[in-house]
Amino acid sequence: MKTINLDHVAASPILPEVADAMIPFLREKYGNPSSIYSLGEEITEALEEARDNVANLINAHEDEIIFTSGGTESNNWAVKGVVQANRSRGNHLITSSIEHFSTMHAVRSLENQGIVVTWLPVDKYGMVNPDDVEKAITPQTALISVMHANNEIGSIEPIAEIGQIARKYKLPFHTDAVATAGVIPVDVEALNVDLLSLSASPFYGPLGVGALYIRRGTKISPFMDGGRQERGFRAGTENVLGIVGMGKAAEIASTEMSARIAQLMPLRERLIREITAEIEEVALVGHPTQRLPGNASFVVRYIEGESMLLFLDMDGIQVASGSACISMSLKASHVLLAMGIDHGTAQGSLLLTLGIENTDEDVNHLLRILPPIIQKLRDMSPLYKKMTKVKTAG
Ligand code: PMP
């Protein structure tokens, strides 16, 4: 059975060119960049080329890119490292209520240590209002962190505007751009950000590697103690294989981004149009236009997202429900709850994230098998039966 990946938020396939670039570093070029003999030098050069490519992708300088183990580390480091380095400035942090767990839980751990946190609300589309950011600023504010786009609902936040406010008050501003960097244009100058997290997988690089952009002059404490790798910013032997893959993927993403967006948008629009037209009691979640090109996120009333996920998996279709990272739990997504969706409805989250290997035929296949799956599950749902009875009676 052919499997269809409609869960690119969890993992995207590595491009063949990316794998080809990585293979020599798995075989003959297996060495440590810190070694002073020539192999070490050759590997250092490969790391610097990758750094250059990642810097170009987001319009940064090479020395502002520090490689990490992915978005989670970058978000943890940005949030904890800036607050720690700016303790003299104050003990207040502003973030949104829809951040990825890697930011949200990092902020919670700071909150447990006595940092005062403003959790910004979002509107029904999951959008943060820049005015709320400005109103939340106090003389004690040490950091603002708001994600660029939300991975579950696809909404793209007004980061440039929030960045302007941060500039006005001379406050460090971090954004989690894991869902956007390499996917849509991301420019650290246009966005007015001081720190930006990215991960390689969303632009068809390997899993488990990412970077943190740190604007020159930004005060941040190192995340780990150890050696002097990454100019003393990030201790630990570099993930050479991953970094080389990320660099190649960034280079390709820079040139192919607009073609990819043009390919994904019509597929996304078809999913949105046909799913909301063909299936009753289904609603699109997230912003209708300000959204990631491959994101089609819904709530399907009267059933649980996990059941849809398992039935679709039996037909070879991989999807997510709520956050891909919490699919093993039956908790409703904090993102959907923050948007004002009730707990029961939020349980029916269906998250489809497209990638460049998806075809019209993949979408056709999903559109063929999804309605009967939903009907079957609803036929077993007491809530749905009650609802249809009320409808017929009315
Ligand atoms: N932020 C966002 C918006 C994400 O989508 C993810 C991954 N799902 C992360 C952070 C965490 O990134 P990583 O998996 O690379 O640690």
Tab-separated table of C-alpha atoms and ligand atoms in Angstrom:
chain	number	residue	atom	x	y	z
A	1	MET	CA	0.000	0.000	0.000
A	2	LYS	CA	1.300	3.436	-0.930
A	3	THR	CA	1.663	5.715	2.075
A	4	ILE	CA	0.763	9.368	1.749
A	5	ASN	CA	2.396	11.854	4.077
A	6	LEU	CA	-0.032	14.639	4.982
A	7	ASP	CA	1.833	15.240	8.245
A	8	HIS	CA	4.798	17.325	7.137
A	9	VAL	CA	4.682	19.238	10.379
A	10	ALA	CA	6.041	16.065	12.020
A	11	ALA	CA	8.633	15.249	9.342
A	12	SER	CA	9.325	16.064	5.707
A	13	PRO	CA	11.314	13.742	3.458
A	14	ILE	CA	14.989	14.582	2.966
A	15	LEU	CA	15.625	15.746	-0.613
A	16	PRO	CA	17.861	13.387	-2.637
A	17	GLU	CA	20.376	16.233	-3.213
A	18	VAL	CA	20.488	16.783	0.548
A	19	ALA	CA	21.143	13.096	1.228
A	20	ASP	CA	23.854	13.098	-1.477
A	21	ALA	CA	25.558	16.064	0.178
A	22	MET	CA	25.491	14.299	3.561
A	23	ILE	CA	26.813	10.880	2.493
A	24	PRO	CA	30.526	11.808	2.177
A	25	PHE	CA	30.391	13.047	5.784
A	26	LEU	CA	28.978	9.723	6.873
A	27	ARG	CA	31.721	7.815	5.084
A	28	GLU	CA	35.167	9.156	4.209
A	29	LYS	CA	34.815	12.625	5.774
A	30	TYR	CA	34.008	11.251	9.209
A	31	GLY	CA	35.942	13.529	11.521
A	32	ASN	CA	35.764	16.227	14.153
A	33	PRO	CA	35.828	19.874	13.061
A	34	SER	CA	37.867	20.744	16.163
A	35	SER	CA	40.781	18.514	15.035
A	36	ILE	CA	43.676	20.616	13.823
A	37	TYR	CA	44.828	18.217	11.089
A	38	SER	CA	43.595	18.746	7.548
A	39	LEU	CA	40.443	16.610	7.789
A	40	GLY	CA	39.255	18.859	10.658
A	41	GLU	CA	39.862	21.884	8.480
A	42	GLU	CA	37.916	20.375	5.587
A	43	ILE	CA	34.975	19.668	7.882
A	44	THR	CA	35.121	23.170	9.353
A	45	GLU	CA	34.902	24.530	5.802
A	46	ALA	CA	31.788	22.427	5.177
A	47	LEU	CA	30.211	23.792	8.377
A	48	GLU	CA	30.995	27.357	7.318
A	49	GLU	CA	29.445	26.788	3.887
A	50	ALA	CA	26.308	25.476	5.589
A	51	ARG	CA	26.281	28.497	7.917
A	52	ASP	CA	26.521	30.774	4.894
A	53	ASN	CA	23.551	29.073	3.234
A	54	VAL	CA	21.405	29.247	6.365
A	55	ALA	CA	22.361	32.921	6.877
A	56	ASN	CA	21.371	33.710	3.265
A	57	LEU	CA	18.033	31.990	3.713
A	58	ILE	CA	16.995	34.520	6.403
A	59	ASN	CA	19.096	37.542	5.344
A	60	ALA	CA	21.467	37.273	8.318
A	61	HIS	CA	25.257	37.457	8.713
A	62	GLU	CA	27.135	34.160	8.971
A	63	ASP	CA	28.378	34.917	12.490
A	64	GLU	CA	24.783	35.336	13.653
A	65	ILE	CA	23.909	31.670	12.989
A	66	ILE	CA	24.553	29.077	15.706
A	67	PHE	CA	23.693	25.463	14.948
A	68	THR	CA	21.588	23.574	17.481
A	69	SER	CA	19.803	20.233	17.761
A	70	GLY	CA	16.588	21.755	16.369
A	71	GLY	CA	13.715	24.074	17.123
A	72	THR	CA	13.246	22.861	20.681
A	73	GLU	CA	16.795	23.685	21.709
A	74	SER	CA	16.751	27.018	19.863
A	75	ASN	CA	13.514	28.090	21.577
A	76	ASN	CA	14.691	26.967	25.027
A	77	TRP	CA	18.001	28.703	24.578
A	78	ALA	CA	16.546	31.966	23.243
A	79	VAL	CA	14.015	32.303	26.015
A	80	LYS	CA	16.140	31.151	28.968
A	81	GLY	CA	19.421	32.567	27.685
A	82	VAL	CA	18.099	36.084	27.066
A	83	VAL	CA	16.171	36.279	30.346
A	84	GLN	CA	19.233	35.093	32.256
A	85	ALA	CA	21.568	37.539	30.526
A	86	ASN	CA	19.127	40.421	31.038
A	87	ARG	CA	18.280	39.857	34.703
A	88	SER	CA	19.469	43.392	35.513
A	89	ARG	CA	16.933	44.743	33.002
A	90	GLY	CA	14.002	43.032	34.703
A	91	ASN	CA	12.062	39.874	35.430
A	92	HIS	CA	9.148	40.153	33.007
A	93	LEU	CA	8.608	38.225	29.793
A	94	ILE	CA	5.881	38.557	27.161
A	95	THR	CA	4.811	35.602	25.033
A	96	SER	CA	1.665	34.299	23.347
A	97	SER	CA	-0.735	31.624	24.528
A	98	ILE	CA	-0.304	29.576	21.315
A	99	GLU	CA	3.453	28.942	21.319
A	100	HIS	CA	4.876	25.506	20.553
A	101	PHE	CA	5.528	23.440	23.703
A	102	SER	CA	9.263	24.077	23.377
A	103	THR	CA	8.706	27.787	24.025
A	104	MET	CA	5.688	27.420	26.250
A	105	HIS	CA	7.289	24.920	28.618
A	106	ALA	CA	10.576	26.849	28.683
A	107	VAL	CA	8.606	29.965	29.689
A	108	ARG	CA	6.665	27.974	32.299
A	109	SER	CA	9.899	26.783	33.854
A	110	LEU	CA	11.065	30.412	34.086
A	111	GLU	CA	7.685	31.312	35.594
A	112	ASN	CA	8.243	28.631	38.253
A	113	GLN	CA	11.526	30.325	39.057
A	114	GLY	CA	9.804	33.659	39.718
A	115	ILE	CA	9.821	35.342	36.289
A	116	VAL	CA	6.573	37.254	35.684
A	117	VAL	CA	4.950	36.234	32.399
A	118	THR	CA	2.277	37.902	30.271
A	119	TRP	CA	0.551	35.260	28.134
A	120	LEU	CA	-0.963	37.234	25.255
A	121	PRO	CA	-4.432	36.219	24.059
A	122	VAL	CA	-5.223	35.485	20.407
A	123	ASP	CA	-8.356	36.182	18.348
A	124	LYS	CA	-10.589	33.532	16.738
A	125	TYR	CA	-8.033	33.117	13.922
A	126	GLY	CA	-5.195	32.585	16.371
A	127	MET	CA	-3.711	36.022	15.713
A	128	VAL	CA	-1.838	38.070	18.301
A	129	ASN	CA	-2.745	41.762	18.343
A	130	PRO	CA	0.415	43.960	18.329
A	131	ASP	CA	-1.432	46.534	20.493
A	132	ASP	CA	-1.694	43.893	23.225
A	133	VAL	CA	2.081	43.475	23.081
A	134	GLU	CA	2.640	47.187	23.543
A	135	LYS	CA	0.148	47.347	26.427
A	136	ALA	CA	1.897	44.453	28.190
A	137	ILE	CA	5.336	46.117	28.232
A	138	THR	CA	6.527	47.213	31.679
A	139	PRO	CA	9.830	48.759	32.818
A	140	GLN	CA	10.784	45.205	33.930
A	141	THR	CA	10.263	43.541	30.525
A	142	ALA	CA	13.363	41.603	29.510
A	143	LEU	CA	12.115	39.720	26.430
A	144	ILE	CA	9.246	39.404	23.952
A	145	SER	CA	8.805	36.026	22.236
A	146	VAL	CA	6.018	35.429	19.698
A	147	MET	CA	6.059	32.668	17.098
A	148	HIS	CA	6.135	33.526	13.372
A	149	ALA	CA	3.553	30.950	12.314
A	150	ASN	CA	1.709	28.399	14.340
A	151	ASN	CA	2.398	24.804	13.336
A	152	GLU	CA	-1.120	23.570	14.213
A	153	ILE	CA	-3.336	26.215	12.674
A	154	GLY	CA	-0.964	27.721	10.106
A	155	SER	CA	-1.724	31.359	11.025
A	156	ILE	CA	1.120	33.771	10.257
A	157	GLU	CA	1.540	36.327	13.035
A	158	PRO	CA	2.235	40.078	12.544
A	159	ILE	CA	5.887	39.699	13.560
A	160	ALA	CA	7.228	42.780	11.717
A	161	GLU	CA	4.731	44.994	13.588
A	162	ILE	CA	5.517	43.401	16.949
A	163	GLY	CA	9.216	43.809	16.106
A	164	GLN	CA	8.697	47.529	15.525
A	165	ILE	CA	7.199	47.841	18.991
A	166	ALA	CA	10.117	45.885	20.497
A	167	ARG	CA	12.515	48.280	18.700
A	168	LYS	CA	10.657	51.315	20.013
A	169	TYR	CA	11.141	50.102	23.603
A	170	LYS	CA	14.652	48.683	22.883
A	171	LEU	CA	13.581	45.206	23.966
A	172	PRO	CA	15.042	41.934	22.683
A	173	PHE	CA	12.542	40.147	20.440
A	174	HIS	CA	12.579	36.423	19.644
A	175	THR	CA	10.436	34.546	17.147
A	176	ASP	CA	10.017	30.813	16.655
A	177	ALA	CA	10.236	30.544	12.856
A	178	VAL	CA	10.431	26.734	12.714
A	179	ALA	CA	7.217	26.571	10.675
A	180	THR	CA	8.227	29.387	8.298
A	181	ALA	CA	12.005	29.512	7.720
A	182	GLY	CA	12.731	27.857	4.376
A	183	VAL	CA	8.981	27.612	3.703
A	184	ILE	CA	7.948	31.235	3.132
A	185	PRO	CA	10.212	34.305	2.882
A	186	VAL	CA	11.808	35.054	6.255
A	187	ASP	CA	14.015	38.120	6.541
A	188	VAL	CA	15.378	39.038	9.965
A	189	GLU	CA	15.680	42.711	8.937
A	190	ALA	CA	12.133	43.022	7.619
A	191	LEU	CA	10.789	41.177	10.671
A	192	ASN	CA	12.716	43.376	13.154
A	193	VAL	CA	13.764	40.345	15.225
A	194	ASP	CA	16.864	39.860	17.390
A	195	LEU	CA	16.590	36.088	17.740
A	196	LEU	CA	14.953	33.565	15.442
A	197	SER	CA	14.659	29.780	15.804
A	198	LEU	CA	14.732	27.469	12.823
A	199	SER	CA	14.772	23.764	12.110
A	200	ALA	CA	15.909	21.869	8.985
A	201	SER	CA	13.057	19.400	8.519
A	202	PRO	CA	10.330	21.820	7.341
A	203	PHE	CA	12.492	22.635	4.302
A	204	TYR	CA	13.371	19.019	3.514
A	205	GLY	CA	16.542	18.773	5.558
A	206	PRO	CA	17.233	16.144	8.222
A	207	LEU	CA	15.448	15.882	11.569
A	208	GLY	CA	17.271	16.803	14.768
A	209	VAL	CA	19.220	19.808	13.510
A	210	GLY	CA	18.391	23.498	13.591
A	211	ALA	CA	19.833	26.896	14.331
A	212	LEU	CA	19.342	30.006	16.380
A	213	TYR	CA	19.866	33.365	14.717
A	214	ILE	CA	21.288	35.847	17.240
A	215	ARG	CA	21.589	39.443	16.039
A	216	ARG	CA	25.040	40.946	16.642
A	217	GLY	CA	25.129	42.646	20.027
A	218	THR	CA	22.230	40.680	21.578
A	219	LYS	CA	22.901	39.658	25.160
A	220	ILE	CA	22.392	35.907	25.688
A	221	SER	CA	23.904	33.359	28.088
A	222	PRO	CA	25.290	30.112	26.647
A	223	PHE	CA	22.847	27.233	26.898
A	224	MET	CA	25.362	24.527	27.691
A	225	ASP	CA	28.700	24.553	29.405
A	226	GLY	CA	31.593	22.767	27.761
A	227	GLY	CA	33.994	23.352	24.900
A	228	ARG	CA	34.433	26.413	22.699
A	229	GLN	CA	32.506	25.116	19.676
A	230	GLU	CA	30.322	27.585	17.774
A	231	ARG	CA	32.536	30.454	18.976
A	232	GLY	CA	31.749	29.615	22.578
A	233	PHE	CA	28.012	30.054	22.064
A	234	ARG	CA	27.074	26.383	21.944
A	235	ALA	CA	29.307	23.763	23.506
A	236	GLY	CA	29.445	20.219	22.157
A	237	THR	CA	30.819	18.549	19.050
A	238	GLU	CA	28.807	19.751	16.080
A	239	ASN	CA	26.294	17.472	14.341
A	240	VAL	CA	28.345	17.650	11.137
A	241	LEU	CA	26.108	15.353	9.127
A	242	GLY	CA	22.953	17.225	10.112
A	243	ILE	CA	24.473	20.658	9.612
A	244	VAL	CA	25.752	19.786	6.128
A	245	GLY	CA	22.255	18.508	5.280
A	246	MET	CA	20.625	21.622	6.685
A	247	GLY	CA	22.975	23.859	4.678
A	248	LYS	CA	22.195	22.045	1.420
A	249	ALA	CA	18.460	22.124	2.132
A	250	ALA	CA	18.679	25.871	2.875
A	251	GLU	CA	20.536	26.510	-0.382
A	252	ILE	CA	17.857	24.677	-2.375
A	253	ALA	CA	14.985	26.278	-0.425
A	254	SER	CA	16.316	29.751	-1.261
A	255	THR	CA	15.940	29.118	-4.979
A	256	GLU	CA	12.879	26.872	-5.006
A	257	MET	CA	10.710	28.585	-2.414
A	258	SER	CA	8.342	30.443	-4.723
A	259	ALA	CA	7.818	27.399	-6.974
A	260	ARG	CA	7.050	25.302	-3.884
A	261	ILE	CA	4.547	27.832	-2.591
A	262	ALA	CA	2.864	27.947	-6.022
A	263	GLN	CA	2.622	24.160	-5.967
A	264	LEU	CA	1.279	23.828	-2.411
A	265	MET	CA	-1.307	26.617	-2.326
A	266	PRO	CA	-3.770	25.156	-4.872
A	267	LEU	CA	-3.636	21.756	-3.128
A	268	ARG	CA	-4.260	23.435	0.237
A	269	GLU	CA	-7.143	25.462	-1.206
A	270	ARG	CA	-8.730	22.337	-2.672
A	271	LEU	CA	-8.516	20.555	0.663
A	272	ILE	CA	-10.094	23.506	2.439
A	273	ARG	CA	-12.807	24.051	-0.163
A	274	GLU	CA	-13.840	20.441	-0.609
A	275	ILE	CA	-13.605	19.272	2.997
A	276	THR	CA	-15.702	22.166	4.302
A	277	ALA	CA	-18.207	21.780	1.417
A	278	GLU	CA	-18.556	17.980	1.440
A	279	ILE	CA	-18.611	17.206	5.160
A	280	GLU	CA	-21.121	18.746	7.538
A	281	GLU	CA	-20.083	20.234	10.872
A	282	VAL	CA	-16.475	20.758	9.842
A	283	ALA	CA	-14.769	24.126	10.216
A	284	LEU	CA	-11.448	25.466	9.041
A	285	VAL	CA	-9.269	26.687	11.890
A	286	GLY	CA	-6.643	29.400	11.591
A	287	HIS	CA	-6.555	32.494	9.437
A	288	PRO	CA	-8.249	32.125	6.019
A	289	THR	CA	-5.500	33.937	4.073
A	290	GLN	CA	-2.586	34.695	6.419
A	291	ARG	CA	-1.637	31.021	6.624
A	292	LEU	CA	1.198	28.646	5.758
A	293	PRO	CA	1.013	27.430	2.138
A	294	GLY	CA	0.760	23.741	3.076
A	295	ASN	CA	-1.494	23.969	6.135
A	296	ALA	CA	-5.135	22.825	6.114
A	297	SER	CA	-6.350	22.539	9.699
A	298	PHE	CA	-9.899	21.685	10.736
A	299	VAL	CA	-12.141	20.752	13.607
A	300	VAL	CA	-14.570	17.939	12.872
A	301	ARG	CA	-17.416	18.038	15.373
A	302	TYR	CA	-18.696	15.019	17.329
A	303	ILE	CA	-15.630	12.818	16.915
A	304	GLU	CA	-12.126	12.529	18.249
A	305	GLY	CA	-9.189	13.440	16.071
A	306	GLU	CA	-7.233	10.387	17.204
A	307	SER	CA	-9.878	8.007	15.810
A	308	MET	CA	-9.764	9.738	12.396
A	309	LEU	CA	-5.985	9.553	12.510
A	310	LEU	CA	-6.014	5.776	13.152
A	311	PHE	CA	-8.604	5.018	10.455
A	312	LEU	CA	-6.733	7.132	7.897
A	313	ASP	CA	-3.515	5.354	8.846
A	314	MET	CA	-5.174	2.017	7.966
A	315	ASP	CA	-5.578	3.452	4.457
A	316	GLY	CA	-1.958	4.578	4.364
A	317	ILE	CA	-2.601	8.272	4.995
A	318	GLN	CA	-0.562	9.957	7.709
A	319	VAL	CA	-2.180	12.970	9.344
A	320	ALA	CA	-1.996	14.665	12.740
A	321	SER	CA	-4.501	15.821	15.272
A	322	GLY	CA	-3.837	18.835	17.472
A	323	SER	CA	-0.143	19.175	17.903
A	324	ALA	CA	1.807	16.396	16.195
A	325	CYS	CA	3.923	16.326	19.302
A	326	ILE	CA	0.991	15.468	21.598
A	327	SER	CA	-0.791	12.999	19.337
A	328	MET	CA	-0.245	10.269	21.912
A	329	SER	CA	-2.395	12.097	24.453
A	330	LEU	CA	-6.087	12.898	24.398
A	331	LYS	CA	-5.632	16.434	25.669
A	332	ALA	CA	-7.240	19.166	23.626
A	333	SER	CA	-4.740	21.439	21.960
A	334	HIS	CA	-3.885	24.558	23.964
A	335	VAL	CA	-3.813	26.445	20.654
A	336	LEU	CA	-7.423	25.633	19.768
A	337	LEU	CA	-8.560	26.356	23.330
A	338	ALA	CA	-6.782	29.741	23.263
A	339	MET	CA	-8.757	30.584	20.091
A	340	GLY	CA	-11.989	30.119	22.008
A	341	ILE	CA	-12.868	26.686	20.591
A	342	ASP	CA	-14.629	24.588	23.233
A	343	HIS	CA	-12.934	21.492	24.666
A	344	GLY	CA	-15.231	18.969	22.978
A	345	THR	CA	-14.888	20.521	19.512
A	346	ALA	CA	-11.130	20.868	19.929
A	347	GLN	CA	-10.895	17.078	20.386
A	348	GLY	CA	-11.949	16.712	16.748
A	349	SER	CA	-8.854	18.419	15.403
A	350	LEU	CA	-7.666	17.224	11.999
A	351	LEU	CA	-4.367	18.694	10.870
A	352	LEU	CA	-3.258	18.183	7.262
A	353	THR	CA	0.147	19.528	6.292
A	354	LEU	CA	1.196	19.183	2.672
A	355	GLY	CA	4.675	18.880	1.205
A	356	ILE	CA	6.211	19.105	-2.234
A	357	GLU	CA	5.964	15.382	-2.932
A	358	ASN	CA	2.159	15.456	-2.539
A	359	THR	CA	0.101	15.267	-5.728
A	360	ASP	CA	-3.461	15.939	-6.862
A	361	GLU	CA	-3.976	12.182	-6.662
A	362	ASP	CA	-2.998	12.199	-2.945
A	363	VAL	CA	-5.610	14.863	-2.318
A	364	ASN	CA	-8.202	12.925	-4.378
A	365	HIS	CA	-7.500	9.818	-2.333
A	366	LEU	CA	-7.970	11.646	0.962
A	367	LEU	CA	-11.148	13.323	-0.269
A	368	ARG	CA	-12.511	9.900	-1.287
A	369	ILE	CA	-11.868	8.125	1.982
A	370	LEU	CA	-12.304	10.856	4.608
A	371	PRO	CA	-16.112	11.393	4.385
A	372	PRO	CA	-17.029	7.700	4.941
A	373	ILE	CA	-14.545	7.462	7.844
A	374	ILE	CA	-16.095	10.486	9.488
A	375	GLN	CA	-19.597	9.117	8.898
A	376	LYS	CA	-18.649	5.750	10.397
A	377	LEU	CA	-17.208	7.402	13.509
A	378	ARG	CA	-20.180	9.711	13.885
A	379	ASP	CA	-22.576	6.793	13.622
A	380	MET	CA	-20.898	5.466	16.765
A	381	SER	CA	-21.037	8.825	18.545
A	382	PRO	CA	-23.897	9.372	21.032
A	383	LEU	CA	-23.414	13.135	20.786
A	384	TYR	CA	-23.847	13.071	17.006
A	385	LYS	CA	-26.978	10.929	17.280
A	386	LYS	CA	-28.417	13.419	19.757
A	387	MET	CA	-27.587	16.314	17.451
A	388	THR	CA	-29.209	14.709	14.379
A	389	LYS	CA	-32.348	13.907	16.407
A	390	VAL	CA	-32.622	17.545	17.491
A	391	LYS	CA	-32.173	18.638	13.863
A	392	THR	CA	-34.881	16.287	12.565
A	393	ALA	CA	-37.240	17.279	15.357
A	394	GLY	CA	-36.613	20.958	14.610
B	1	PMP	N1	8.381	25.204	16.936
B	1	PMP	C1	7.461	24.856	16.025
B	1	PMP	C2	6.544	25.912	15.482
B	1	PMP	C3	7.406	23.537	15.547
B	1	PMP	O1	6.495	23.195	14.635
B	1	PMP	C4	8.319	22.582	16.048
B	1	PMP	C5	8.309	21.149	15.543
B	1	PMP	N2	7.052	20.583	15.420
B	1	PMP	C6	9.248	22.993	17.019
B	1	PMP	C7	9.252	24.314	17.430
B	1	PMP	C8	10.246	22.041	17.595
B	1	PMP	O2	11.246	21.824	16.658
B	1	PMP	P1	12.162	20.512	16.697
B	1	PMP	O3	11.232	19.364	16.459
B	1	PMP	O4	13.146	20.742	15.599
B	1	PMP	O5	12.794	20.436	18.022
